[in-house]
XYZ file of C-alpha atoms in Angstrom:
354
model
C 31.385 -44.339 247.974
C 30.701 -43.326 244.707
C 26.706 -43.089 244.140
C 26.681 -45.700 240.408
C 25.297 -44.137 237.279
C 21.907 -45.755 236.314
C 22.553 -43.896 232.831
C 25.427 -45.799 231.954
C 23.855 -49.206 233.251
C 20.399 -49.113 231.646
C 21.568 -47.941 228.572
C 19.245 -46.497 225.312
C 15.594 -46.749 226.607
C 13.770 -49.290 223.703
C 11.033 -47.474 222.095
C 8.911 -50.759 223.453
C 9.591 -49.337 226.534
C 8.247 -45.552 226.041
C 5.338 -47.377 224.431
C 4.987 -49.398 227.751
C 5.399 -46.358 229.691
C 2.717 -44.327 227.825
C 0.221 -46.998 227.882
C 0.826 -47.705 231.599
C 0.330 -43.943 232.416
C -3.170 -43.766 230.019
C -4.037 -46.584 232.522
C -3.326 -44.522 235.815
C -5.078 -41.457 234.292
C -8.311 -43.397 233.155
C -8.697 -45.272 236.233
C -8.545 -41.628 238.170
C -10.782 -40.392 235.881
C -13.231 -43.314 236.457
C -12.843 -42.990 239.517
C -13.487 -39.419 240.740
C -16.720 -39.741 237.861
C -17.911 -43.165 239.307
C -16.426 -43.933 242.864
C -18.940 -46.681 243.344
C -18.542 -48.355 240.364
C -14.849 -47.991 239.201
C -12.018 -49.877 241.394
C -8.209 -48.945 241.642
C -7.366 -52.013 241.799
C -6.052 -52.154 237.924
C -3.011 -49.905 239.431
C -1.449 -52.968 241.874
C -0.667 -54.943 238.800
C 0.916 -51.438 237.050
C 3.160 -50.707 240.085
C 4.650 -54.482 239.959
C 4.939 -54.151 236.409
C 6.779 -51.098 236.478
C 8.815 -52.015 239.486
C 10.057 -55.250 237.530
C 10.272 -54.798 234.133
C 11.225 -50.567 233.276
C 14.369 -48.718 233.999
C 14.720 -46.928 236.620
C 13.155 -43.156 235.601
C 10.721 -44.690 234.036
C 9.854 -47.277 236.915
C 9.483 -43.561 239.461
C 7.859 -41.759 236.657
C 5.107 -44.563 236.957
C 5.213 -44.529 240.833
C 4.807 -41.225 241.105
C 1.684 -41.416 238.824
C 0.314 -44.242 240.426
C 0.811 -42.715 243.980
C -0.887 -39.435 243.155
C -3.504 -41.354 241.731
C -4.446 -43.146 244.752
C -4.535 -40.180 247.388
C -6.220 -38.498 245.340
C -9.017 -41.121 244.048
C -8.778 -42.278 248.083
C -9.547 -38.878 249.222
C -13.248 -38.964 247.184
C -13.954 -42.321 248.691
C -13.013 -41.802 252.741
C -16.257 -43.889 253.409
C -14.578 -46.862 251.611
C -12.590 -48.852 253.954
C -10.726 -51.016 252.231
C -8.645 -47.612 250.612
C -6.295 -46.822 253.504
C -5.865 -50.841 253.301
C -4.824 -50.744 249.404
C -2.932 -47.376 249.968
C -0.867 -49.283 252.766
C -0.238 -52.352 250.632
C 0.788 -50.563 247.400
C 3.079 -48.568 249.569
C 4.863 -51.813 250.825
C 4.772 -53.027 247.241
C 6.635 -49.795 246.075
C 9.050 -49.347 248.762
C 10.227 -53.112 248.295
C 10.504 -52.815 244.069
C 12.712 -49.522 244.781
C 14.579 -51.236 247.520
C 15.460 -53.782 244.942
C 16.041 -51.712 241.933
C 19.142 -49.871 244.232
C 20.189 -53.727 244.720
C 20.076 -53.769 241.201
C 22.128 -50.067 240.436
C 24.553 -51.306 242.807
C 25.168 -54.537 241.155
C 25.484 -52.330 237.585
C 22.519 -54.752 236.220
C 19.463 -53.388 235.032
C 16.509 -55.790 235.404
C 16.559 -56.191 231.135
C 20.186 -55.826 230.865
C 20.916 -59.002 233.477
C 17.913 -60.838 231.559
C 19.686 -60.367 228.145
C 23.073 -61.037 229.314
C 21.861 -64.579 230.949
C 20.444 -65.452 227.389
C 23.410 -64.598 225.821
C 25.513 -66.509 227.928
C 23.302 -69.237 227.947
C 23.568 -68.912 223.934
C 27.416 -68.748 223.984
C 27.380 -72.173 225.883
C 25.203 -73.569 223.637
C 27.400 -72.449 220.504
C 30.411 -73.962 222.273
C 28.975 -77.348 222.393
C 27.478 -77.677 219.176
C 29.187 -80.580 217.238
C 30.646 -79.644 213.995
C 28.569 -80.533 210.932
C 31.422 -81.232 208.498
C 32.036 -84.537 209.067
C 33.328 -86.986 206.459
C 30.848 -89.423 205.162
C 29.891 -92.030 207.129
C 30.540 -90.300 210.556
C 27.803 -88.998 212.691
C 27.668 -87.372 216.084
C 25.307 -85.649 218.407
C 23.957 -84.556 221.879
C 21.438 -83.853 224.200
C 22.075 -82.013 227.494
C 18.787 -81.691 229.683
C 18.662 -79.608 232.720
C 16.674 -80.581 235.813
C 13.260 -79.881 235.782
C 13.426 -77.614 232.749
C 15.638 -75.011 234.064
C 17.465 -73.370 231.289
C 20.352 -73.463 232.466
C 22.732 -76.752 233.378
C 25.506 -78.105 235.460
C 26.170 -80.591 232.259
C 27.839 -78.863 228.943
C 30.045 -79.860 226.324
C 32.699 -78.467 224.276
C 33.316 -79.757 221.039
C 36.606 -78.973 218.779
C 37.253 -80.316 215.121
C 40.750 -79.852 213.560
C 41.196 -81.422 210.271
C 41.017 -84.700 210.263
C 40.508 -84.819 214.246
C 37.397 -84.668 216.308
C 37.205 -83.615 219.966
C 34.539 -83.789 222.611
C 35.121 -83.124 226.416
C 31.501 -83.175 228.269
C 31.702 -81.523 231.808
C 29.370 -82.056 234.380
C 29.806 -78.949 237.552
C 29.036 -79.641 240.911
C 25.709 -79.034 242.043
C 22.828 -78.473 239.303
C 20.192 -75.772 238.120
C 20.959 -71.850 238.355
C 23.800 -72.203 240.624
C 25.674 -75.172 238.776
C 24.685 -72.923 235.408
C 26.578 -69.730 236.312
C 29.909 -71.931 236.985
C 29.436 -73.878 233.365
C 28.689 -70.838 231.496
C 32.361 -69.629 233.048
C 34.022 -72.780 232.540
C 32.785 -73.320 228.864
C 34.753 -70.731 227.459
C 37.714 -71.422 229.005
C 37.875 -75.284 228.108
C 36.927 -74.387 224.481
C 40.072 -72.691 224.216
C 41.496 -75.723 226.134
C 40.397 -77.628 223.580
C 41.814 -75.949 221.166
C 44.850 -75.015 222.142
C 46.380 -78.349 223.579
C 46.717 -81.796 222.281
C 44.365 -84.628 223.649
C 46.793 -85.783 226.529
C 47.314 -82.460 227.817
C 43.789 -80.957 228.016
C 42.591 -82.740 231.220
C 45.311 -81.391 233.317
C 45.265 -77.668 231.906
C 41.429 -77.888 232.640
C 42.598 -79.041 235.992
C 44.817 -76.366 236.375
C 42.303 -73.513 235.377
C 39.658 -74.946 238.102
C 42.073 -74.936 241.122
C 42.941 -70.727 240.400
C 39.761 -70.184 240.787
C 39.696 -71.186 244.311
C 35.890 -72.457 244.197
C 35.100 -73.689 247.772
C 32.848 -76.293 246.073
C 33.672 -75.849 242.253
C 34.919 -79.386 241.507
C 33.685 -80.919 238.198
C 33.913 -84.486 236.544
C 34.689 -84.674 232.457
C 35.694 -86.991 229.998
C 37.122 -86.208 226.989
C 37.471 -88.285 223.870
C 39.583 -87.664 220.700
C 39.338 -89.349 217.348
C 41.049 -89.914 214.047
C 38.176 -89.737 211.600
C 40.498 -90.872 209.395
C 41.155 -94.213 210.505
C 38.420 -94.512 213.503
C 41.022 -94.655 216.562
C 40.863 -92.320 219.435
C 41.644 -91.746 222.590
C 39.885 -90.916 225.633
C 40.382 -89.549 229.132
C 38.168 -89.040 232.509
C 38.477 -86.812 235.454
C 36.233 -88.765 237.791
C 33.682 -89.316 235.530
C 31.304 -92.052 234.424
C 33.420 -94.508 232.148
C 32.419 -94.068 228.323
C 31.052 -96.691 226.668
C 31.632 -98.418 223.429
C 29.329 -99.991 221.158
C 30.588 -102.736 218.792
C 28.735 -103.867 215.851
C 30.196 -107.105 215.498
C 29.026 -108.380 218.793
C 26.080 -106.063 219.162
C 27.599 -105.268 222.770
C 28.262 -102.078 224.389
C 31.397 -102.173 226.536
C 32.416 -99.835 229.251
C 36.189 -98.596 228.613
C 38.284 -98.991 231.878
C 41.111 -97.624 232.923
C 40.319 -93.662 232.903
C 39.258 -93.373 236.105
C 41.760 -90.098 236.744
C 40.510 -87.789 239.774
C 37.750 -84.935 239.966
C 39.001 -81.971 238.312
C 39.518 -78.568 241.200
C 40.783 -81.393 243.758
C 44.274 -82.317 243.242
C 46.858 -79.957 242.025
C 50.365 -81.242 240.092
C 51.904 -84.572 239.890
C 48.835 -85.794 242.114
C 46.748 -85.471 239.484
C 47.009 -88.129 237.422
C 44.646 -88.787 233.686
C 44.910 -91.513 232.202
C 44.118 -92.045 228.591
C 42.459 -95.530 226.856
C 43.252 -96.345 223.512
C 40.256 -97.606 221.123
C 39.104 -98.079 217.430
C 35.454 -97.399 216.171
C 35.071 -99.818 212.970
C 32.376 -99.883 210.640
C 29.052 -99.399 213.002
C 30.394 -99.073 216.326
C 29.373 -96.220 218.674
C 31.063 -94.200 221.260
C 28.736 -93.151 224.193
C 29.692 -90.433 226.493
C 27.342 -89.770 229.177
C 26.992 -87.784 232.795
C 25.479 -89.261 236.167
C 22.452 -88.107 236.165
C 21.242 -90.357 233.298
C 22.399 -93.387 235.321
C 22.024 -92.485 239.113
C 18.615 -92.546 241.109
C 18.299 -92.484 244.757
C 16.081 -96.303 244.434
C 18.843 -97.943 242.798
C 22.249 -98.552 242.609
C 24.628 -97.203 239.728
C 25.100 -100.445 237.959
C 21.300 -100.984 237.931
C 21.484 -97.162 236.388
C 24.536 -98.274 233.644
C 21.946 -101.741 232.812
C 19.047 -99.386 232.103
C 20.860 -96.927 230.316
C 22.433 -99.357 228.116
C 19.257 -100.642 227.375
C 17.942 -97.810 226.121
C 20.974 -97.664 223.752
C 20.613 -101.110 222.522
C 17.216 -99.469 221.662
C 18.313 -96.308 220.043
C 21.478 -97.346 218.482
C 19.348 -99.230 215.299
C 17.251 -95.586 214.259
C 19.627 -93.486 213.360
C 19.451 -89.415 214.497
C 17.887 -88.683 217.668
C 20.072 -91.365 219.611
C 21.124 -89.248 222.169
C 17.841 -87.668 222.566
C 16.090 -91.044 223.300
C 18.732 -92.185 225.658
C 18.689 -89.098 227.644
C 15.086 -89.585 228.029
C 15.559 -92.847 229.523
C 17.134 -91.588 232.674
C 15.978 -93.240 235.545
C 16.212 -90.233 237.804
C 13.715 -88.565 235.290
C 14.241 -84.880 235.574
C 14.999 -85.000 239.228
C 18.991 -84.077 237.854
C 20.729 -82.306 234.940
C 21.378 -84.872 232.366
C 23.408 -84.765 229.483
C 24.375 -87.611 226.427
C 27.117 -87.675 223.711
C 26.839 -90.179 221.030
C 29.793 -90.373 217.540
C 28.978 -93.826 215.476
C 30.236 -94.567 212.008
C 28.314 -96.075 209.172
């Protein structure tokens, strides 16, 4: 098997990087000096955090260039203190340390991912999901919509995105919640994103459930189901239309009544499950008048382990009858009302008109 080319994966070294590399090896060289001048007053112990450094954060030459420095520091600084017997201790440790950072940064060369390469690539990604479900800003006057997608206990990445679409006069939303939640859940919506963007784009409202469908079942994800629930309105006129894959119903909000109303009749099946004619989406017709609300929403705002889900819908759409009066920031407050607190990713959609 071909050895891989760390050139080609870590790419131009940053001149942060020299700098770090300079400054790490002025460390090594002072400590020695200290040292071999003052054994009994001057500890190596400034080199353990330098090796981990080195190990996790350089490329690869750089990361040896620093072990080698660190290691001929040590036998040699260990050699003027023999009496001191904590040193073949330390030299031991460090040893561990170093084998165990070089045993990962092969894992790493094997992979093709260098330890700042696979951090900045993550961001990105994370970015590009991010992009793909920001709502468009040009609405006409009067319209309004935003979100708030919260992943479980801070992680940065989510099992809960949205991909928004607006052609013309038309506005589309489809918010996805993956199976599972944090890192693992992340990695599949940062694939799926993309792909039901261009969904979104590239089929009308009736077909996009079943072509996102479609795309989850070729990937042949042992686990990789997901729930969504798309929505498409006339911002024209107010009417749209909206479809779930076996997700929490959507919600409307009507000003004349000052009730929110859950829209039946979408309950189509989880999308990766069913291929074909057996999977069936059914779409809900609606209007929004004059200061009504749509509210699309995933489980984890309603569901928590001490309650049941209809207990979870009550509180929920208490929180809206809350929000729905103060303008921006709906979704934001209503998010933070989940009962399950951060325990799950959580994620809110809110259009209203004026």
């Amino acid at each position: 098997m071909a050895r891989p080319v760390r050139r080609a994966v870590d790419g131009p070294v940053p001149t942060t990087q020299r700098a770090a590399v300079v400054g790490l090896l002025v460390l090594i060289a002072a400590t020695s000096v200290g040292m071999l001048t003052w054994p009994s007053q001057v500890s190596y112990a400034p080199i353990v955090p330098v090796v981990v450094a080195a190990g996790l954060f350089l490329h690869a030459v750089q990361m040896y260039i620093v072990f080698a420095a660190s290691g001929a520091s040590l036998v040699l600084t260990a050699a003027t203190a023999q009496d001191d017997p904590t040193s073949p201790t330390l030299l031991a440790a460090l040893g561990v340390v170093m084998l165990l950072l070089v045993a990962v940064d092969r894992r790493r060369a094997h992979l093709g991912i260098s330890p700042s390469a696979g951090a900045s690539m993550l961001v990105d990604l994370r970015d590009r999901l991010r992009e793909l479900g920001r709502i468009p800003t040009d609405l006409p006057s009067g319209w309004h919509a935003e979100s708030s997608i919260q992943p479980a206990f801070g992680d940065a990445f989510s099992g809960d995105f949205l991909v928004a679409g607006k052609g013309g006069d038309q506005l589309d939303l489809a918010l996805v919640d993956v199976s599972g939640k944090g890192l693992q859940a992340g990695t599949r919506s940062l694939m799926l994103s993309g792909a039901f963007a261009s969904l979104l784009d590239a089929t009308r409202p009736a077909q996009f459930l079943p072509a996102a469908n479609s795309y989850l079942l070729r990937q042949g994800w042992s686990e990789g189901f997901a729930t969504a629930v798309h929505v498409s309105v006339d911002l024209r006129t107010g009417a749209y239309d909206v479809g779930s894959a076996g997700h929490p119903a959507a919600v409307h909000y009507h000003a004349g009544s000052g009730q929110w109303t859950p829209i039946e009749g979408t309950d189509g099946v989880l999308l990766g499950v069913l291929d074909g004619d057996l999977a069936q989406f059914e779409r809900v017709e609606g209007r929004l008048e004059r200061g009504d609300a749509l509210l699309l929403y995933t489980d984890g705002v309603i569901e928590d382990r001490d309650a049941d889900l209809a207990q979870g819908v009550d509180h929920m759409l208490g929180a809206a009858d809350r929000a729905v009066g103060d303008g921006p920031g709906m979704a934001d407050r209503i998010c933070a009302a989940a009962m399950a607190g951060e325990d799950d990713d959580r994620a809110v959609v809110v259009v209203w008109r004026d």
